[in-house]
CSV table of C-alpha atoms in Angstrom, one decimal:
chain,number,residue,atom,x,y,z
A,1,MET,CA,24.3,-0.8,-12.9
A,2,HIS,CA,21.7,1.3,-14.7
A,3,ILE,CA,18.1,0.8,-13.5
A,4,GLY,CA,14.9,2.1,-14.9
A,5,PHE,CA,12.3,2.5,-12.2
A,6,ASP,CA,8.7,2.9,-12.8
A,7,ILE,CA,7.1,5.9,-10.8
A,8,THR,CA,4.0,6.2,-13.0
A,9,ALA,CA,1.9,5.8,-9.8
A,10,LEU,CA,3.1,9.1,-8.6
A,11,SER,CA,1.2,11.1,-11.2
A,12,VAL,CA,-2.0,10.8,-9.1
A,13,PRO,CA,-2.7,11.4,-5.5
A,14,GLN,CA,-0.8,8.9,-3.4
A,15,SER,CA,-2.1,5.4,-3.2
A,16,GLY,CA,-0.6,2.2,-1.7
A,17,VAL,CA,1.3,1.6,-5.0
A,18,GLY,CA,2.4,5.3,-5.0
A,19,THR,CA,3.6,5.0,-1.4
A,20,TYR,CA,5.6,1.8,-2.4
A,21,SER,CA,7.1,3.5,-5.4
A,22,LEU,CA,8.0,6.8,-3.6
A,23,ASN,CA,9.7,5.3,-0.6
A,24,LEU,CA,11.6,2.6,-2.6
A,25,PHE,CA,12.7,5.0,-5.3
A,26,ARG,CA,14.0,7.6,-2.6
A,27,GLN,CA,16.0,4.9,-1.0
A,28,LEU,CA,17.5,3.5,-4.3
A,29,ALA,CA,18.3,7.0,-5.6
A,30,ALA,CA,20.3,7.7,-2.4
A,31,GLU,CA,22.6,4.7,-3.1
A,32,PRO,CA,25.8,5.7,-4.8
A,33,THR,CA,26.6,2.3,-6.4
A,34,HIS,CA,24.2,2.6,-9.4
A,35,ARG,CA,22.4,4.9,-11.6
A,36,ILE,CA,18.6,5.1,-11.5
A,37,THR,CA,16.3,6.6,-14.2
A,38,PRO,CA,12.6,7.3,-13.2
A,39,LEU,CA,10.1,6.2,-15.7
A,40,PHE,CA,6.9,8.2,-16.0
A,41,HIS,CA,4.6,9.5,-18.7
A,42,ARG,CA,2.8,12.3,-17.0
A,43,PRO,CA,3.8,15.1,-14.7
A,44,LEU,CA,4.1,14.0,-11.2
A,45,HIS,CA,1.6,14.9,-8.5
A,46,PRO,CA,2.6,17.8,-6.3
A,47,GLN,CA,2.6,15.7,-3.2
A,48,ALA,CA,5.4,13.4,-4.6
A,49,GLN,CA,8.1,14.2,-2.3
A,50,LEU,CA,11.0,13.4,-4.5
A,51,PRO,CA,14.4,15.1,-5.4
A,52,VAL,CA,13.8,18.2,-7.6
A,53,TRP,CA,15.7,16.7,-10.5
A,54,VAL,CA,13.2,13.9,-10.8
A,55,HIS,CA,10.3,16.2,-11.8
A,56,ASP,CA,12.2,17.5,-14.8
A,57,HIS,CA,13.5,14.0,-15.9
A,58,GLY,CA,12.3,10.9,-17.4
A,59,PRO,CA,12.0,9.7,-21.0
A,60,GLN,CA,8.5,11.1,-21.6
A,61,ARG,CA,6.2,13.6,-19.9
A,62,GLY,CA,3.4,14.1,-22.4
A,63,MET,CA,-0.3,13.6,-21.6
A,64,ILE,CA,-0.5,10.4,-23.5
A,65,ASN,CA,-2.3,7.0,-22.8
A,66,LYS,CA,-0.3,5.0,-20.4
A,67,THR,CA,-0.7,1.8,-22.3
A,68,LEU,CA,0.4,3.2,-25.6
A,69,TRP,CA,3.4,4.8,-23.8
A,70,MET,CA,4.4,1.7,-21.9
A,71,GLN,CA,3.9,-0.9,-24.8
A,72,LEU,CA,5.1,1.2,-27.8
A,73,MET,CA,7.3,4.1,-26.7
A,74,LEU,CA,8.9,3.0,-23.5
A,75,PRO,CA,11.0,-0.1,-25.0
A,76,TRP,CA,12.6,2.3,-27.4
A,77,GLN,CA,13.3,4.9,-24.7
A,78,LEU,CA,14.9,2.2,-22.4
A,79,ARG,CA,17.3,1.3,-25.2
A,80,ARG,CA,18.2,4.9,-26.0
A,81,CYS,CA,18.9,5.6,-22.2
A,82,GLY,CA,21.0,2.5,-22.0
A,83,VAL,CA,18.9,1.0,-19.2
A,84,GLU,CA,20.2,-2.5,-18.1
A,85,LEU,CA,17.3,-3.5,-16.0
A,86,ALA,CA,13.7,-2.1,-15.6
A,87,HIS,CA,11.7,-2.4,-12.4
A,88,PHE,CA,7.9,-2.0,-12.9
A,89,THR,CA,6.1,-1.3,-9.7
A,90,ASN,CA,2.4,-2.0,-10.5
A,91,SER,CA,2.0,-5.5,-12.2
A,92,VAL,CA,2.4,-4.2,-15.8
A,93,ALA,CA,5.3,-3.8,-18.1
A,94,PRO,CA,6.2,-3.6,-21.8
A,95,LEU,CA,5.9,-7.1,-23.4
A,96,ALA,CA,8.8,-6.4,-25.8
A,97,MET,CA,12.0,-5.2,-24.3
A,98,GLN,CA,15.6,-5.8,-24.9
A,99,CYS,CA,16.6,-5.5,-21.2
A,100,PRO,CA,15.4,-7.8,-18.4
A,101,SER,CA,12.6,-6.6,-16.2
A,102,ILE,CA,11.4,-7.1,-12.7
A,103,VAL,CA,7.8,-6.6,-11.9
A,104,THR,CA,6.2,-6.0,-8.5
A,105,VAL,CA,2.7,-7.5,-8.0
A,106,HIS,CA,1.1,-6.1,-4.9
A,107,ASP,CA,-2.0,-8.2,-4.7
A,108,MET,CA,-4.3,-10.7,-6.6
A,109,THR,CA,-7.6,-8.8,-6.3
A,110,LEU,CA,-8.4,-9.0,-9.9
A,111,TRP,CA,-8.7,-12.9,-9.5
A,112,LEU,CA,-9.9,-13.1,-5.8
A,113,PHE,CA,-12.3,-10.1,-5.9
A,114,PRO,CA,-13.4,-9.5,-9.5
A,115,GLU,CA,-16.7,-8.0,-8.4
A,116,HIS,CA,-14.6,-5.1,-6.9
A,117,HIS,CA,-13.3,-4.0,-10.4
A,118,TYR,CA,-14.7,-2.4,-13.4
A,119,ARG,CA,-15.3,-4.9,-16.2
A,120,ARG,CA,-13.0,-3.0,-18.7
A,121,ARG,CA,-10.2,-3.3,-16.2
A,122,LEU,CA,-10.7,-7.0,-15.8
A,123,LEU,CA,-10.8,-7.5,-19.6
A,124,ALA,CA,-7.5,-5.5,-20.0
A,125,MET,CA,-5.6,-6.6,-16.9
A,126,ARG,CA,-6.3,-10.3,-16.5
A,127,PRO,CA,-4.9,-11.4,-19.8
A,128,LEU,CA,-1.9,-9.0,-19.5
A,129,ILE,CA,-0.5,-9.6,-16.0
A,130,PRO,CA,0.2,-13.3,-16.5
A,131,LEU,CA,2.2,-12.5,-19.8
A,132,VAL,CA,4.1,-9.7,-17.9
A,133,VAL,CA,4.9,-12.0,-15.0
A,134,ARG,CA,6.0,-14.9,-17.2
A,135,ARG,CA,8.3,-12.6,-19.3
A,136,ALA,CA,9.8,-10.9,-16.2
A,137,ALA,CA,13.3,-12.1,-15.0
A,138,ALA,CA,12.0,-12.0,-11.4
A,139,VAL,CA,8.8,-11.0,-9.6
A,140,ILE,CA,8.5,-9.2,-6.3
A,141,THR,CA,5.5,-9.4,-3.9
A,142,VAL,CA,5.1,-7.5,-0.7
A,143,SER,CA,4.0,-10.4,1.5
A,144,GLN,CA,4.3,-14.3,1.6
A,145,SER,CA,0.4,-14.2,1.4
A,146,ALA,CA,0.5,-12.4,-1.8
A,147,LYS,CA,3.3,-14.7,-3.1
A,148,ASP,CA,1.1,-17.8,-2.4
A,149,ASP,CA,-1.8,-16.3,-4.2
A,150,LEU,CA,0.3,-15.4,-7.2
A,151,VAL,CA,2.0,-18.7,-7.4
A,152,ARG,CA,-1.2,-20.6,-7.0
A,153,LEU,CA,-3.5,-18.5,-9.3
A,154,LEU,CA,-0.9,-17.8,-12.2
A,155,ASP,CA,1.0,-21.0,-12.0
A,156,ILE,CA,4.4,-19.2,-11.7
A,157,PRO,CA,7.4,-21.1,-10.4
A,158,GLU,CA,7.9,-20.3,-6.7
A,159,ALA,CA,11.6,-19.7,-7.1
A,160,LYS,CA,10.8,-16.8,-9.4
A,161,VAL,CA,8.8,-14.9,-6.9
A,162,HIS,CA,10.6,-13.0,-4.1
A,163,VAL,CA,8.9,-11.5,-1.0
A,164,ILE,CA,10.3,-8.0,0.0
A,165,TYR,CA,8.1,-6.4,2.7
A,166,GLU,CA,7.0,-2.7,2.6
A,167,ALA,CA,7.5,-0.4,5.5
A,168,PRO,CA,6.3,2.8,7.0
A,169,ALA,CA,8.0,6.0,5.8
A,170,GLU,CA,10.5,7.3,8.3
A,171,GLU,CA,8.2,10.3,8.9
A,172,PHE,CA,5.8,8.1,10.8
A,173,ARG,CA,6.6,8.4,14.4
A,174,PRO,CA,5.1,9.2,17.8
A,175,LEU,CA,4.7,13.0,18.6
A,176,ALA,CA,5.0,14.5,22.1
A,177,LEU,CA,1.8,15.3,23.8
A,178,THR,CA,2.9,19.0,23.8
A,179,ASP,CA,3.6,19.1,20.1
A,180,PRO,CA,1.5,22.1,18.8
A,181,ARG,CA,0.8,20.1,15.6
A,182,LEU,CA,-1.8,17.9,17.5
A,183,GLU,CA,-4.1,20.9,18.4
A,184,THR,CA,-3.6,22.5,15.0
A,185,ILE,CA,-4.8,19.5,13.1
A,186,ARG,CA,-7.6,18.9,15.5
A,187,ARG,CA,-9.0,22.4,15.0
A,188,ARG,CA,-8.2,22.3,11.2
A,189,TYR,CA,-10.4,19.2,10.6
A,190,GLY,CA,-12.8,19.9,13.5
A,191,LEU,CA,-11.9,16.6,15.3
A,192,PRO,CA,-13.7,15.2,18.3
A,193,GLU,CA,-11.6,14.5,21.5
A,194,ARG,CA,-11.9,10.6,21.1
A,195,PHE,CA,-12.0,8.9,17.8
A,196,LEU,CA,-11.2,5.7,15.9
A,197,LEU,CA,-9.4,6.0,12.7
A,198,TYR,CA,-9.6,4.2,9.3
A,199,VAL,CA,-7.1,5.1,6.6
A,200,GLY,CA,-7.6,3.7,3.0
A,201,THR,CA,-9.8,3.9,0.0
A,202,ILE,CA,-13.6,3.9,0.5
A,203,GLU,CA,-14.6,0.7,-1.3
A,204,PRO,CA,-16.2,-2.7,-0.5
A,205,ARG,CA,-12.9,-4.6,-0.3
A,206,LYS,CA,-12.0,-2.5,2.8
A,207,ASN,CA,-15.0,-4.0,4.7
A,208,LEU,CA,-16.3,-0.7,5.9
A,209,VAL,CA,-20.0,-1.6,6.1
A,210,ARG,CA,-19.1,-4.4,8.7
A,211,LEU,CA,-16.8,-1.9,10.5
A,212,LEU,CA,-19.7,0.6,10.6
A,213,GLU,CA,-22.1,-2.0,12.0
A,214,ALA,CA,-19.6,-3.1,14.6
A,215,PHE,CA,-19.0,0.6,15.5
A,216,ALA,CA,-22.8,1.3,15.8
A,217,ASP,CA,-23.2,-1.9,18.1
A,218,PHE,CA,-20.1,-1.0,20.2
A,219,ARG,CA,-21.6,2.6,20.8
A,220,ALA,CA,-24.9,1.2,21.6
A,221,ARG,CA,-23.6,-1.4,24.2
A,222,HIS,CA,-21.1,0.9,26.0
A,223,GLN,CA,-22.6,4.3,25.5
A,224,SER,CA,-19.3,5.3,24.0
A,225,ASP,CA,-18.5,8.9,22.9
A,226,HIS,CA,-16.0,7.8,20.5
A,227,HIS,CA,-16.3,8.9,16.8
A,228,LEU,CA,-15.2,7.1,13.7
A,229,LEU,CA,-13.0,9.1,11.1
A,230,LEU,CA,-12.7,7.7,7.7
A,231,VAL,CA,-9.7,9.1,5.7
A,232,GLY,CA,-9.3,8.2,2.0
A,233,SER,CA,-10.4,8.7,-1.4
A,234,ARG,CA,-13.8,7.4,-2.7
A,235,GLY,CA,-13.3,4.3,-4.8
A,236,TRP,CA,-15.4,1.5,-6.4
A,237,LYS,CA,-19.1,1.2,-5.2
A,238,GLU,CA,-18.4,3.7,-2.3
A,239,THR,CA,-22.0,4.6,-2.1
A,240,ALA,CA,-22.8,1.5,0.1
A,241,VAL,CA,-20.6,3.0,2.8
A,242,PHE,CA,-22.5,6.2,2.9
A,243,LYS,CA,-25.9,4.5,2.8
A,244,ALA,CA,-24.8,2.3,5.8
A,245,ILE,CA,-23.9,5.5,7.8
A,246,GLU,CA,-27.4,6.7,7.1
A,247,ARG,CA,-29.1,3.4,7.8
A,248,LEU,CA,-27.3,3.0,11.1
A,249,GLY,CA,-27.9,6.5,12.4
A,250,LEU,CA,-24.3,7.4,12.4
A,251,ARG,CA,-24.2,10.6,10.5
A,252,THR,CA,-23.3,12.6,13.7
A,253,TRP,CA,-20.6,10.0,14.8
A,254,VAL,CA,-18.8,9.3,11.5
A,255,HIS,CA,-16.6,11.9,9.7
A,256,CYS,CA,-15.0,11.6,6.3
A,257,LEU,CA,-11.9,13.2,4.9
A,258,ASP,CA,-10.7,12.8,1.4
A,259,PHE,CA,-7.0,12.6,0.6
A,260,VAL,CA,-4.9,14.4,3.3
A,261,PRO,CA,-1.2,15.5,3.0
A,262,LEU,CA,1.3,13.2,4.6
A,263,ASP,CA,2.2,15.6,7.4
A,264,ASP,CA,-1.5,15.8,8.4
A,265,LEU,CA,-2.0,12.0,8.2
A,266,ILE,CA,0.9,11.4,10.6
A,267,VAL,CA,-0.8,13.7,13.2
A,268,LEU,CA,-4.2,12.0,12.7
A,269,TYR,CA,-2.5,8.7,13.5
A,270,ASN,CA,-1.1,10.4,16.7
A,271,LEU,CA,-4.5,11.8,17.7
A,272,ALA,CA,-6.5,8.5,17.2
A,273,ASP,CA,-7.3,6.3,20.1
A,274,ALA,CA,-6.8,3.3,17.8
A,275,VAL,CA,-6.7,2.6,14.1
A,276,ALA,CA,-9.3,-0.1,12.6
A,277,PHE,CA,-8.3,-1.8,9.4
A,278,PRO,CA,-10.5,-4.9,9.1
A,279,SER,CA,-9.9,-5.2,5.3
A,280,LEU,CA,-11.1,-8.4,3.4
A,281,TYR,CA,-7.8,-8.7,1.5
A,282,GLU,CA,-4.5,-6.7,1.2
A,283,GLY,CA,-1.2,-7.3,-0.5
A,284,PHE,CA,0.5,-5.9,2.6
A,285,GLY,CA,-1.6,-3.4,4.6
A,286,LEU,CA,0.6,-0.2,5.1
A,287,PRO,CA,-1.8,1.6,7.5
A,288,VAL,CA,-1.1,-1.2,10.0
A,289,VAL,CA,2.6,-0.5,10.2
A,290,GLU,CA,2.1,3.3,9.8
A,291,ALA,CA,-0.1,3.4,12.8
A,292,MET,CA,2.2,1.1,14.9
A,293,ALA,CA,5.1,3.4,14.0
A,294,CYS,CA,3.1,6.4,15.4
A,295,GLY,CA,2.4,4.4,18.6
A,296,THR,CA,-1.2,3.8,17.9
A,297,PRO,CA,-2.9,0.4,18.6
A,298,VAL,CA,-4.3,-1.4,15.7
A,299,ILE,CA,-7.4,-3.6,15.1
A,300,THR,CA,-7.1,-5.6,11.9
A,301,SER,CA,-8.0,-8.8,10.0
A,302,ASP,CA,-6.6,-12.2,11.2
A,303,SER,CA,-6.4,-13.4,7.6
A,304,GLY,CA,-3.9,-13.1,4.6
A,305,SER,CA,-1.2,-10.5,4.7
A,306,LEU,CA,-2.7,-8.5,7.5
A,307,GLY,CA,-2.4,-11.5,10.0
A,308,GLU,CA,1.0,-12.2,8.6
A,309,VAL,CA,2.4,-8.6,9.0
A,310,ALA,CA,0.6,-7.7,12.3
A,311,GLY,CA,1.1,-11.0,14.2
A,312,ASP,CA,0.3,-10.5,17.9
A,313,ALA,CA,1.2,-6.8,17.7
A,314,ALA,CA,-2.4,-5.9,16.8
A,315,CYS,CA,-5.9,-7.0,18.0
A,316,VAL,CA,-6.8,-9.4,15.1
A,317,VAL,CA,-10.5,-10.0,14.4
A,318,ASP,CA,-12.5,-12.1,11.9
A,319,PRO,CA,-13.3,-9.7,9.1
A,320,LEU,CA,-16.4,-11.6,8.2
A,321,SER,CA,-17.9,-11.3,11.6
A,322,VAL,CA,-19.4,-8.1,12.9
A,323,PRO,CA,-19.5,-9.5,16.5
A,324,SER,CA,-15.8,-10.2,16.2
A,325,ILE,CA,-14.9,-6.7,15.0
A,326,GLY,CA,-17.1,-5.2,17.7
A,327,ALA,CA,-15.4,-7.3,20.4
A,328,GLY,CA,-12.1,-6.0,19.1
A,329,LEU,CA,-13.2,-2.4,19.2
A,330,GLY,CA,-14.4,-2.8,22.8
A,331,ARG,CA,-11.2,-4.6,23.9
A,332,VAL,CA,-8.9,-1.9,22.6
A,333,LEU,CA,-11.0,1.2,23.1
A,334,LEU,CA,-12.0,0.3,26.7
A,335,GLN,CA,-9.0,-1.4,28.1
A,336,ARG,CA,-6.0,0.9,28.7
A,337,ASP,CA,-3.6,-1.8,29.8
A,338,TYR,CA,-4.3,-3.7,26.5
A,339,ARG,CA,-3.7,-0.5,24.4
A,340,ASP,CA,-0.4,0.1,26.1
A,341,TRP,CA,0.7,-3.6,25.5
A,342,LEU,CA,-0.3,-3.1,21.8
A,343,ARG,CA,1.8,0.0,21.6
A,344,ALA,CA,4.9,-1.6,23.0
A,345,ARG,CA,4.4,-4.7,20.7
A,346,GLY,CA,3.8,-2.6,17.6
A,347,LYS,CA,6.9,-0.5,18.4
A,348,ALA,CA,9.0,-3.6,18.5
A,349,LEU,CA,7.4,-5.1,15.3
A,350,VAL,CA,7.6,-2.1,13.2
A,351,ALA,CA,11.4,-1.7,13.8
A,352,GLU,CA,11.7,-4.9,11.6
A,353,PHE,CA,10.1,-3.0,8.7
A,354,THR,CA,12.3,-0.3,7.0
A,355,TRP,CA,12.7,1.1,3.5
A,356,GLN,CA,16.4,0.8,4.0
A,357,ARG,CA,16.0,-3.0,4.3
A,358,SER,CA,13.4,-3.2,1.5
A,359,ALA,CA,15.8,-1.2,-0.8
A,360,ALA,CA,18.8,-3.4,0.1
A,361,GLU,CA,16.9,-6.6,-0.6
A,362,THR,CA,15.7,-5.0,-4.0
A,363,LEU,CA,19.2,-4.2,-5.0
A,364,ALA,CA,20.5,-7.6,-4.1
A,365,LEU,CA,17.7,-8.9,-6.5
A,366,TYR,CA,18.8,-6.5,-9.3
A,367,GLU,CA,22.4,-7.7,-8.9
A,368,ARG,CA,21.4,-11.3,-9.0
A,369,VAL,CA,19.4,-10.8,-12.2
A,370,LEU,CA,22.1,-8.9,-13.9
A,371,SER,CA,24.9,-11.2,-12.9
A,372,PRO,CA,26.7,-13.0,-15.7
A,373,ASN,CA,25.7,-16.5,-14.5
A,374,LYS,CA,22.1,-15.5,-14.6
A,375,LYS,CA,21.9,-14.5,-18.3
A,376,GLU,CA,20.8,-17.9,-19.6
A,377,ALA,CA,18.1,-18.1,-16.9
A,378,GLN,CA,16.8,-14.8,-17.7
A,379,LEU,CA,16.4,-15.8,-21.5
A,380,ARG,CA,14.5,-18.9,-20.5
A,381,LEU,CA,12.2,-17.0,-18.2
A,382,GLN,CA,11.4,-14.4,-20.8
A,383,LYS,CA,10.5,-17.0,-23.3
A,384,GLN,CA,8.0,-18.7,-21.0
């Protein structure tokens, strides 16, 4: 079985899609039962921790427009390489290919939160994604919530969409209190003794303004010396977040870091008293399981995929309610017994999410699509 696997997301500093592509590719590439060819059009980011051979491989590495490469060049390259099945990891794929395709759709924010995207992206992607999904032999989503949204909004047959959960990378784990990396990272970034951690892009969908308001109220009510650390790249309309920091008088208490290396991020999770991730919408919510894998309590939203993934292993709050978020902060940060209970529940829950399991389920789907008795079904699906 010869698989073409899209790793274009690894050409930029790692995002949620990049994390998915990286970890799934690493697991698939370790399997001896098939051949996997990485698909990318630009040199990979130095932080992409892949086997050395990958960086010098791939059908095309020129600095060309991604759309032109994917729609015009890639179909020919797939034929030349003898790829039997192509897996595209970020909602888009060539519209004309001889081999069947599988596409992963992580979320439906273009439809549910159009105000959080540039107009040119909406104009390009909203017509394209339904075409790609209908032509694909199968579709992967990373949560049942994301599947429900996709089926409802794009009118896709439910049987065509397969839920395969993401997972924390195996590097995420608790560190011993004596581990020297803890103090090294604390000094490197000038971190306070006690802090709440957020990991993710700085953008409106992440609900950071409400988190800041809840944090300000929590500090005022409890005279807390906790700080808030925001770790992530600046995204769409990020200025609202920084204006809120000024408006709420939190400049001394809120610290912002841009993209940090994976090794540093693991230590930050371990140093934090808790992780707050009250996002309005996620396809999966990797920071939730990454924090749990490090033994850190989590405060997150009670809706969509976040409630689905976290279950009772996190303190779930109403993301639209500042008082609810504030109550969650107080419960977790002020109650040691509750924090310990969340750590234990999180450890048990996160054991269910592994990239080995995700890769095995993905491979099983590849085999189903390529099996002889599925060929007619593939042709029918591609003509829809």
